Short mmCIF file of C-alpha atoms and ligand atoms in Angstrom, two decimals:
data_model
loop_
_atom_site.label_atom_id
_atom_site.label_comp_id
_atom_site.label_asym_id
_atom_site.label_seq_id
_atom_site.Cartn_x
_atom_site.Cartn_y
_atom_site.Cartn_z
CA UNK A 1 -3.76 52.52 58.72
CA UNK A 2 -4.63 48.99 59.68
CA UNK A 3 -3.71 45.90 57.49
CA UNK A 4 -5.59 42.32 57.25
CA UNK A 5 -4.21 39.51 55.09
CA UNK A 6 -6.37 36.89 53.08
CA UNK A 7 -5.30 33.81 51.41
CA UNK A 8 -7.36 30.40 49.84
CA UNK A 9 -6.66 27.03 50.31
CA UNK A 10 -7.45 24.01 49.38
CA UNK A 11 -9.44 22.55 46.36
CA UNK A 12 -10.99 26.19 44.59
CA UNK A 13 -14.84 26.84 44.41
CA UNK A 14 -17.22 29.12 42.78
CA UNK A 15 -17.69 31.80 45.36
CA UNK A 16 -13.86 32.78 46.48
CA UNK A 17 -13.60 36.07 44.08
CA UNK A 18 -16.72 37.39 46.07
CA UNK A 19 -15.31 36.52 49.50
CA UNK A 20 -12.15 38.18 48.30
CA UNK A 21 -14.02 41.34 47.19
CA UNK A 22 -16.28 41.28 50.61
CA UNK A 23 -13.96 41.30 52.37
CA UNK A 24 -11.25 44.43 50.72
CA UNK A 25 -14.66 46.68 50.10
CA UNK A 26 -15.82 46.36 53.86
CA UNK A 27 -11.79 46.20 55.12
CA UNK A 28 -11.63 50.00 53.31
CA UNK A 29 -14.63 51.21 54.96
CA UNK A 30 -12.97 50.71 58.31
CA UNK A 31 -9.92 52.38 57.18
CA UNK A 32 -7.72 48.74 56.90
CA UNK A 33 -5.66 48.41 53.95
CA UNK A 34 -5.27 44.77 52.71
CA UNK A 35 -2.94 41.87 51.36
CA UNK A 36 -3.96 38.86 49.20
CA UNK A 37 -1.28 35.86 50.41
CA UNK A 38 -0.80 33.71 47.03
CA UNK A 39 -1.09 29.69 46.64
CA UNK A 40 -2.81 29.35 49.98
CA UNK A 41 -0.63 29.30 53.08
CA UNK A 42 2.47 28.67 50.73
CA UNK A 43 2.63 32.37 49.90
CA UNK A 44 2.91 33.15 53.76
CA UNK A 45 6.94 31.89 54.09
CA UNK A 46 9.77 31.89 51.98
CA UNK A 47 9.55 33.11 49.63
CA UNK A 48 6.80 35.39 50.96
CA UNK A 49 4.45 36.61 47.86
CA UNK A 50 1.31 38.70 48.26
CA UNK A 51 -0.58 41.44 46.08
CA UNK A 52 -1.73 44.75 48.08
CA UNK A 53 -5.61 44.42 47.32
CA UNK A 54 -7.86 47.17 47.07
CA UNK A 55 -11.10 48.26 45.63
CA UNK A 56 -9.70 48.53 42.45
CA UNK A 57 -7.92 45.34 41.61
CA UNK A 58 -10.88 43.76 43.26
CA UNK A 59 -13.50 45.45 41.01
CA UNK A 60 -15.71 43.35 38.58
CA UNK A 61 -14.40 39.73 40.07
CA UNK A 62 -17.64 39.06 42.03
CA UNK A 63 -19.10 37.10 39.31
CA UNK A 64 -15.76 35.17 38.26
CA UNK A 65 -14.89 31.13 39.22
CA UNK A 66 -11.69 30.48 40.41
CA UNK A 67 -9.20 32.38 42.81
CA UNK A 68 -7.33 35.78 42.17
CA UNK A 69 -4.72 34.94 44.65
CA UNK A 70 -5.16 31.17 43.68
CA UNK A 71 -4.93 27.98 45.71
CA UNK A 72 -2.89 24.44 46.90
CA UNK A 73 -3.91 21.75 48.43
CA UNK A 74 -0.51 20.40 48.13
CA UNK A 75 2.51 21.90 49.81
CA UNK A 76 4.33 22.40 52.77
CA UNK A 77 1.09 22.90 54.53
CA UNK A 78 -0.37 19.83 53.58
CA UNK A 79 0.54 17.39 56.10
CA UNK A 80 -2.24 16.91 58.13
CA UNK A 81 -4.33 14.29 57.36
CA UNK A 82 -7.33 14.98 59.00
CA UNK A 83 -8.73 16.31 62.33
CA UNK A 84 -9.18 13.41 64.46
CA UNK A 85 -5.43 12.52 62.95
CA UNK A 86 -3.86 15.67 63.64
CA UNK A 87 -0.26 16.25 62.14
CA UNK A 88 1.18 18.70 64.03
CA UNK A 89 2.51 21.89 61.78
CA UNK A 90 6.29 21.88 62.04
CA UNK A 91 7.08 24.83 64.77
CA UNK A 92 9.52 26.44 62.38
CA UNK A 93 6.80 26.73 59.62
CA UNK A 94 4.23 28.59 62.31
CA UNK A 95 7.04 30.67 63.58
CA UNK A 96 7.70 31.56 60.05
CA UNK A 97 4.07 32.18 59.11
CA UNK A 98 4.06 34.34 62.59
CA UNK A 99 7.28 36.69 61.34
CA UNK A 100 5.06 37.43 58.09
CA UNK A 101 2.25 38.76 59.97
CA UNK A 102 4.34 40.74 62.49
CA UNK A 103 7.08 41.92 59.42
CA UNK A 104 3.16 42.95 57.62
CA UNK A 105 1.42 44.75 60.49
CA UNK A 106 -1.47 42.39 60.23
CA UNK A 107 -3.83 42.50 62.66
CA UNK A 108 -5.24 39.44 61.53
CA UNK A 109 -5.18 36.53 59.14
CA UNK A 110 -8.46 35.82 56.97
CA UNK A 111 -8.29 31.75 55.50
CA UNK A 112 -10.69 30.57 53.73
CA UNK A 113 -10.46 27.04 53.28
CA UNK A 114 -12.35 23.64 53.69
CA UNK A 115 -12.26 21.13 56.64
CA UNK A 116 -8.22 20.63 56.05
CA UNK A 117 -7.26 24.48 55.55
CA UNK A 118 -9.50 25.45 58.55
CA UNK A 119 -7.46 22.73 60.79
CA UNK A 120 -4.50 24.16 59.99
CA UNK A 121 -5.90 28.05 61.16
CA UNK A 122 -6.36 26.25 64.44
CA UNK A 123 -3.15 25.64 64.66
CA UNK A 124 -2.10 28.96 63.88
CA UNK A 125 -4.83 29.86 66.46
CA UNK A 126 -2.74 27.78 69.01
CA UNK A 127 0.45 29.18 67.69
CA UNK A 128 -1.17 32.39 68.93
CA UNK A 129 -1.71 34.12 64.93
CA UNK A 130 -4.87 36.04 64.94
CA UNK A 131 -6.59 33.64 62.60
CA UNK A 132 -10.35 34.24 61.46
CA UNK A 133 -11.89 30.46 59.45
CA UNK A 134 -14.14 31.55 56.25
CA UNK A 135 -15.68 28.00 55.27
CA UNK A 136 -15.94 27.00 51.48
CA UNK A 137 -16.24 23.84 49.44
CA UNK A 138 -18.38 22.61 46.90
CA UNK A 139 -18.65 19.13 49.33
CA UNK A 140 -21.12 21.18 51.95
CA UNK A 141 -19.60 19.02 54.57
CA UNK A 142 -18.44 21.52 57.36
CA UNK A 143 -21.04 20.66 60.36
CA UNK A 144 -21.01 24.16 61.66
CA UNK A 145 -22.41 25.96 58.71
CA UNK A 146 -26.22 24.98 57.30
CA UNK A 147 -23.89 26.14 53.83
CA UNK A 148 -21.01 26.53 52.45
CA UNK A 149 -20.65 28.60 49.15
CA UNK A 150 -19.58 27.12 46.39
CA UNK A 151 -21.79 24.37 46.92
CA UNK A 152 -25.44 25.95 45.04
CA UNK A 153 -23.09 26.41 42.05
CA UNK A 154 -21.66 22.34 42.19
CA UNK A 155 -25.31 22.09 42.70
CA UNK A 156 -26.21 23.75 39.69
CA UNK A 157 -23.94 22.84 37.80
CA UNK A 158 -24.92 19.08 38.57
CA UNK A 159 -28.25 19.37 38.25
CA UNK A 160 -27.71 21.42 34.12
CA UNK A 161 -26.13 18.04 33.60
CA UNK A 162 -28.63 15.86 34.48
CA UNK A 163 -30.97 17.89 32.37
CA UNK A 164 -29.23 17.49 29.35
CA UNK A 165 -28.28 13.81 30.29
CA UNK A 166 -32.72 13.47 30.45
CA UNK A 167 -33.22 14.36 26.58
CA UNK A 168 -30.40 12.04 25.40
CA UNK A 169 -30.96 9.12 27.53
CA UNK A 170 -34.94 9.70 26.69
CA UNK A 171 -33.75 9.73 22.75
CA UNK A 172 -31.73 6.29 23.16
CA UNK A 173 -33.87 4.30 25.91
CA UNK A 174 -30.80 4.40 27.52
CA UNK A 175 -29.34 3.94 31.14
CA UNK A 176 -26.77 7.51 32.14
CA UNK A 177 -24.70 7.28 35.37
CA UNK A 178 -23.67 10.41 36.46
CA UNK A 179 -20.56 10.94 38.92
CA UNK A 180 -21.11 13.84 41.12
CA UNK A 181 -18.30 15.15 43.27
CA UNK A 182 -18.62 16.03 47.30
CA UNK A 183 -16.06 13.47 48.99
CA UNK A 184 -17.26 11.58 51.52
CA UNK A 185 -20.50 13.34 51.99
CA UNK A 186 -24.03 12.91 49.63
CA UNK A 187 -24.96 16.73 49.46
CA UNK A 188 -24.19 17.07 45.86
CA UNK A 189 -25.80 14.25 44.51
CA UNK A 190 -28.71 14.54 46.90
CA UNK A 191 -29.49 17.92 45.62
CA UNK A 192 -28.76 17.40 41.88
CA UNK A 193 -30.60 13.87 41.87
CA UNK A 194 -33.78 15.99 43.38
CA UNK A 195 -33.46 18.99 41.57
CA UNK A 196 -32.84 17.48 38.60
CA UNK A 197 -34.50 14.84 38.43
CA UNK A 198 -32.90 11.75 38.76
CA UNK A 199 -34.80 8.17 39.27
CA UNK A 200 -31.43 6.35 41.62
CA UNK A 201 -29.19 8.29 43.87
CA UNK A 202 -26.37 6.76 45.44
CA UNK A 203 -24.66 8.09 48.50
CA UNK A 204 -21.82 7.42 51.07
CA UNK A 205 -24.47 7.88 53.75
CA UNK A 206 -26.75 4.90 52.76
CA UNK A 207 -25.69 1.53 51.97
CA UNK A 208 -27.34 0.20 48.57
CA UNK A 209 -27.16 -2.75 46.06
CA UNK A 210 -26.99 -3.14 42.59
CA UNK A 211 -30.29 -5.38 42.72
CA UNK A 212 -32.27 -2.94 44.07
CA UNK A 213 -30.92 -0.26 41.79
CA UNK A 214 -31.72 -2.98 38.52
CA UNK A 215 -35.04 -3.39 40.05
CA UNK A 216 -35.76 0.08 39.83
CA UNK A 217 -34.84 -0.03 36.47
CA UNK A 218 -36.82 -3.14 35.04
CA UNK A 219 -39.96 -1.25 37.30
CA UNK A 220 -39.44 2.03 35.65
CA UNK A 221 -39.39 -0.18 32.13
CA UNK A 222 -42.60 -2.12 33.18
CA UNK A 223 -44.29 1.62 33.84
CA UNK A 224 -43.30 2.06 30.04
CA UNK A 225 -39.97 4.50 31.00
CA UNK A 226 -37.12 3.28 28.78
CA UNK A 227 -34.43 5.26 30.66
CA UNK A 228 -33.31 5.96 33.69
CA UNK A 229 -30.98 8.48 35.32
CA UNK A 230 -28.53 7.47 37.76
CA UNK A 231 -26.38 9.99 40.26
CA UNK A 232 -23.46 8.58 42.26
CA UNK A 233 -21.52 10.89 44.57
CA UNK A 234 -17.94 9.62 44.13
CA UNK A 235 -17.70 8.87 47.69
CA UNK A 236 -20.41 6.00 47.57
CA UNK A 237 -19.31 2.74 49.01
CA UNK A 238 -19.56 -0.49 46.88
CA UNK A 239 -21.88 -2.87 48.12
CA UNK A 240 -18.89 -5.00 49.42
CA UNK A 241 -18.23 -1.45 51.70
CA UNK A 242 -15.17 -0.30 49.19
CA UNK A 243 -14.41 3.45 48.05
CA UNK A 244 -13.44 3.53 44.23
CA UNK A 245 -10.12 5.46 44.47
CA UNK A 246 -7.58 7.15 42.16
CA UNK A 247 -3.83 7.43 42.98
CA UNK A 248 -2.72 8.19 46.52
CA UNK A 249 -1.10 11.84 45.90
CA UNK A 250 1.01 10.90 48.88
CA UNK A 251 0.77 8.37 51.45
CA UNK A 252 0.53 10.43 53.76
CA UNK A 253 -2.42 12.02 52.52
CA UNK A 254 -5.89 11.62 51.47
CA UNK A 255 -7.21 9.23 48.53
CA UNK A 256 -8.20 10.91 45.86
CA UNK A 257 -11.94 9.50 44.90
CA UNK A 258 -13.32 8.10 41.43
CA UNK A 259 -14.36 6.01 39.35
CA UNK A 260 -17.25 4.77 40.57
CA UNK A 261 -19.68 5.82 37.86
CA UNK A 262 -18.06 3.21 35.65
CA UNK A 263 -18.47 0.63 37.85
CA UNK A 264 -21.81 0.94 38.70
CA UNK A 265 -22.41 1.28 34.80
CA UNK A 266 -20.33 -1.70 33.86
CA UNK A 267 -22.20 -3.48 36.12
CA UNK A 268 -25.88 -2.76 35.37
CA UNK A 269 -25.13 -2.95 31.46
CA UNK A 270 -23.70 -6.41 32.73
CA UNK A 271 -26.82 -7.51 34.41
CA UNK A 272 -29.10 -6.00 32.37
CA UNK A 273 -27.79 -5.68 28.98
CA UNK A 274 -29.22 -2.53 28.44
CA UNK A 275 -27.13 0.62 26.67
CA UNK A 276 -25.50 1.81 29.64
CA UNK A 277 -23.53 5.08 29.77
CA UNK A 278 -21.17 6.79 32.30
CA UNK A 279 -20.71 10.80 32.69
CA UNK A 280 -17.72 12.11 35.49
CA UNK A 281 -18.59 15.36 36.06
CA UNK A 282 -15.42 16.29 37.70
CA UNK A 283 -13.94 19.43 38.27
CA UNK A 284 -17.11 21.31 35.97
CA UNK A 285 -18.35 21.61 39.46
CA UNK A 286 -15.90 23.36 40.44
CA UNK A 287 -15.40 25.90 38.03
CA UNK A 288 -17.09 29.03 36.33
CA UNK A 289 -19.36 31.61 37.75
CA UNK A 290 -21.04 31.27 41.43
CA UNK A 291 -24.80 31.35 41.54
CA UNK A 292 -26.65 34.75 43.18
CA UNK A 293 -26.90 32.19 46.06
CA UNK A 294 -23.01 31.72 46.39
CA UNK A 295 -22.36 35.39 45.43
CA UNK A 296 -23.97 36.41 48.35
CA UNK A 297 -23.17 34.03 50.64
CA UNK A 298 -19.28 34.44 50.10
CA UNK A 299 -19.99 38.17 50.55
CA UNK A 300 -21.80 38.09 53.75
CA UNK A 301 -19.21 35.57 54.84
CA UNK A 302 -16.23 38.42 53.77
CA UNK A 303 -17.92 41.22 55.44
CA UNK A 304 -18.45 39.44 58.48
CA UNK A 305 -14.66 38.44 58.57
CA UNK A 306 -13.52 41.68 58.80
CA UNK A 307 -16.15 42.62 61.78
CA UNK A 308 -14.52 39.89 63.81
CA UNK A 309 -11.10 40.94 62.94
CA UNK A 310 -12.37 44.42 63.77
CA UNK A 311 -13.16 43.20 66.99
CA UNK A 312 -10.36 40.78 68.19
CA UNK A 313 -12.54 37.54 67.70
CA UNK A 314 -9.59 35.26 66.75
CA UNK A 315 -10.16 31.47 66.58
CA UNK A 316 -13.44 31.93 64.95
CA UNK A 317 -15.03 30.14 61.76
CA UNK A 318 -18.30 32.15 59.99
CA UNK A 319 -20.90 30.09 59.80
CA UNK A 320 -24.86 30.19 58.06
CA UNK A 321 -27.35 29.47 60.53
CA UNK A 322 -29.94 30.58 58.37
CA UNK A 323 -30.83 33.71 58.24
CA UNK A 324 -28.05 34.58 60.59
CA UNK A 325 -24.50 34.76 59.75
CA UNK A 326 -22.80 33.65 62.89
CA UNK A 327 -19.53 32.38 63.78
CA UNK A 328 -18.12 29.08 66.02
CA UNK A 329 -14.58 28.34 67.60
CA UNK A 330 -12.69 26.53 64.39
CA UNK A 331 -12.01 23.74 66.69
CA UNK A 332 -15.91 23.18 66.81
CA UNK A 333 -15.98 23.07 63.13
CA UNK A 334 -13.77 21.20 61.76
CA UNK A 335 -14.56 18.38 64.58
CA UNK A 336 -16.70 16.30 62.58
CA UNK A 337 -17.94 15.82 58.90
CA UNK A 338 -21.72 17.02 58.45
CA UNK A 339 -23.48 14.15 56.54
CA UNK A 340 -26.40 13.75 54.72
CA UNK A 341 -29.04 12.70 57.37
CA UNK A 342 -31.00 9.35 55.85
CA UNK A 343 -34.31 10.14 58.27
CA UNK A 344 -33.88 14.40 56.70
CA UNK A 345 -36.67 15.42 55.18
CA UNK A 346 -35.07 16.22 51.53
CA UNK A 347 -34.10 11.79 51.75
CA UNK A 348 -38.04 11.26 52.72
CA UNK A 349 -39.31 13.77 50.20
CA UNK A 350 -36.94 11.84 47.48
CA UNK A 351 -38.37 8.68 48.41
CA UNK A 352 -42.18 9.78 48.47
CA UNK A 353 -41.47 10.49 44.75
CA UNK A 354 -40.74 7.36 44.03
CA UNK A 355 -36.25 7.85 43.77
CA UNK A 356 -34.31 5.26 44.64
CA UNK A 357 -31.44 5.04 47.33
CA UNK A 358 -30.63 1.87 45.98
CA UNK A 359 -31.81 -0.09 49.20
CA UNK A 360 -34.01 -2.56 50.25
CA UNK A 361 -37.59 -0.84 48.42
CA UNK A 362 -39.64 -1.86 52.53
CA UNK A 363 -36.61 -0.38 54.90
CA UNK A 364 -36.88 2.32 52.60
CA UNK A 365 -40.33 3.82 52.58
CA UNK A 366 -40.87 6.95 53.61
CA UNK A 367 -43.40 5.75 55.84
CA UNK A 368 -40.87 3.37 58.00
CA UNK A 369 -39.36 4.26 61.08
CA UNK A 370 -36.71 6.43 60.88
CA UNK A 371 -33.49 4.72 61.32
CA UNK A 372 -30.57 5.62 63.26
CA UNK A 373 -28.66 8.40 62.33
CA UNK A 374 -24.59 8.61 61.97
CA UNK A 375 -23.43 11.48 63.65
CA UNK A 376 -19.62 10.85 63.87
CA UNK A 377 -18.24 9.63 60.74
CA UNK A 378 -15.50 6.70 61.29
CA UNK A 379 -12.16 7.57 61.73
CA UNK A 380 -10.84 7.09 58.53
CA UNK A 381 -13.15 9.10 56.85
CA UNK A 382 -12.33 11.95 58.95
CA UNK A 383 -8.03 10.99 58.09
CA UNK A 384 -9.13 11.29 54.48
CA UNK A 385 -10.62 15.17 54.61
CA UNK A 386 -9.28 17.13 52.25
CA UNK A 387 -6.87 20.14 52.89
O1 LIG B 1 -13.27 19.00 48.27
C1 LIG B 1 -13.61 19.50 47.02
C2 LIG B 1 -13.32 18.48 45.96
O2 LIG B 1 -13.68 19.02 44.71
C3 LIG B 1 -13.97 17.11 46.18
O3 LIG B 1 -15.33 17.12 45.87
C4 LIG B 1 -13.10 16.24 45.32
O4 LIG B 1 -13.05 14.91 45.76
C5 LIG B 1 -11.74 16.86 45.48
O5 LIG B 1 -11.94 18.20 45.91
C6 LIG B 1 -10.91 16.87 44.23
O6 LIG B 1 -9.69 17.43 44.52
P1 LIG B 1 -8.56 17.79 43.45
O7 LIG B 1 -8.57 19.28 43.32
O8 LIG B 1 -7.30 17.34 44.09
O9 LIG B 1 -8.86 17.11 42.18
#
């Protein structure tokens, strides 16, 4: 009998239990048993601690949030601080991690992680550990994969939000900011400010101001709408080019973002004086049930794993390139941040309805030539990805 190990890292997202579950189901069918490493790559040294999986203890967790084996992105593991800023992995910690998987029989290693896990599976790659990259996070920001899971369920969850934010502002003539998630990348509140109808959507990837965002408002009010909806994806710059931040968890890690839906509320209710209110999603996005989308995603992702692992294709990340699921080196894809494109067609579609990016109205139109688009994202950006 054959054995394959699995472990997830990093911040948790909708989708994981099915991953999990693609992965033991298809594992059994070519006669590998399998081990679920807990905590991420914590549970993979001293003191080891993983749970024998099989079809049983995997049954009936397709449809559930969270993690089974559960997840850090704190830890031992936790010192890199990006991949253009590589920390190297202490040598005793990968020689550790590579007694584990010799002491288990494992003919390969199954992480399933965001940008920050997935750079520390290249190292193991380097370290020579048969490594195979699953990409999740609810931020969509891997550039090798059209999607990750977990993000149609932020999505959804987003956009259920802004519904119910539409009666109540609608009821009160009032102004809602809602605080999406997604880092340093716009997918989230692109999607839920389409989907779900938003009138302003601000996003790291275009540079806005607050008087073109109170315009909109005073020209929805002139067309007789007393309310307006506002999505901010936490990673927005100010105007002034600042991120709104939380506590450092440790300096030699990344920021942790928020806070910015207050201060774009504070402000308009300053300028305007209209009744100005302030939602942070938070980690709702995160949690509860993936969609079908996510379900079967993740467990297209898992089954394709275990081919790969099947057939010796270490160093590889799956990826979506719609309607194939393919896979690229994990040094491809964890190079560079995917961000949201401003010429795409879901920004152009936004604008022909008449939404907002907060910039100048005539830059803006649809109709203008398309400006330049940021492929690499700066530097820092890139030290601040999340493990
Ligand atoms: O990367 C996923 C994500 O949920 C981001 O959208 C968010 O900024 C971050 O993780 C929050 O991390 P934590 O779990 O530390 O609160």
């Amino acid at each position: 009998m054959k054995r394959l190990g699995i472990l997830t890292s990093g911040g948790d997202c909708p989708g994981l239990n099915a991953v999990i579950r693609g992965v033991v189901k298809s594992a059994e069918q070519l006669h590998y048993d399998c081990v679920g490493f807990l905590r991420g790559y914590e549970g993979l040294i001293e003191p080891v601690s993983y749970l024998p999986l099989n079809h049983k203890n995997t049954s009936g967790i397709l449809n559930q949030g969270g993690t089974i084996l559960g997840s850090t992105n704190q830890g031992r593991f936790a010192a890199t601080r990006g991949v253009d800023e590589r920390v190297e992995l202490d040598v005793e910690l990968l020689a550790g991690v590579q007694v584990t998987v010799e002491q288990l029989g494992l003919s390969g290693l199954i992480c399933v992680g965001g940008d920050g896990s997935l750079a520390i599976a290249q190292q193991f790659h380097e370290f020579g550990i048969p490594v195979i990259g699953v990409p999740k996070t609810i931020d969509n920001d891997l550039s090798a994969t059209a999607y990750t899971f977990g993000f149609d369920s932020a999505v959804a969850c987003a956009t259920d939000a802004l519904d119910r934010l539409h009666t109540t502002a609608a009821a009160h003539d009032r102004i809602m900011v809602l605080e999406v998630m997604g880092r340093h990348t716009g997918w989230i509140a692109l999607h839920a400010g389409i989907a779900g109808g938003g009138d302003v959507i601000l996003i790291p990837e275009i540079p806005w101001q607050f008087d073109h965002v109170c315009h909109k408002i005073l020209d929805r009010e002139t067309a007789g709408k007393r309310f307006t909806l506002i999505v901010v994806a936490e990673g927005a710059h100010l105007p002034d080019g600042d991120l709104v931040t939380q506590e450092r968890r440790h300096e030699a890690l990344q920021v942790r973002l928020g806070g910015i839906g207050n201060v774009v509320a504070a402000e308009i209710q300053q300028r305007l004086h209209r009744d100005t209110r302030c939602v942070v999603l938070g980690h709702l996005q995160r949690g509860g049930p993936p969609t079908t989308f996510d379900r079967v995603l993740a467990t297209q992702f898992g089954a394709h794993a275990v081919r790969l692992v099947h057939h010796g294709h270490f160093g590889q990340m799956i990826c979506f390139r719609p309607p194939q699921i393919d896979s690229v080196p994990i040094a491809e894809a964890v190079s560079r941040l995917r961000r949201v494109d401003p010429t795409s067609a879901a920004v152009q579609a936004a604008r022909a309805l008449g939404i907002s990016f907060g910039d100048c109205p005539k830059t803006a139109s649809p109709f203008a030539a398309p400006a330049p688009v940021q492929v690499e994202a700066p530097s820092e950006i890139l030290a601040a990805a999340t493990v």
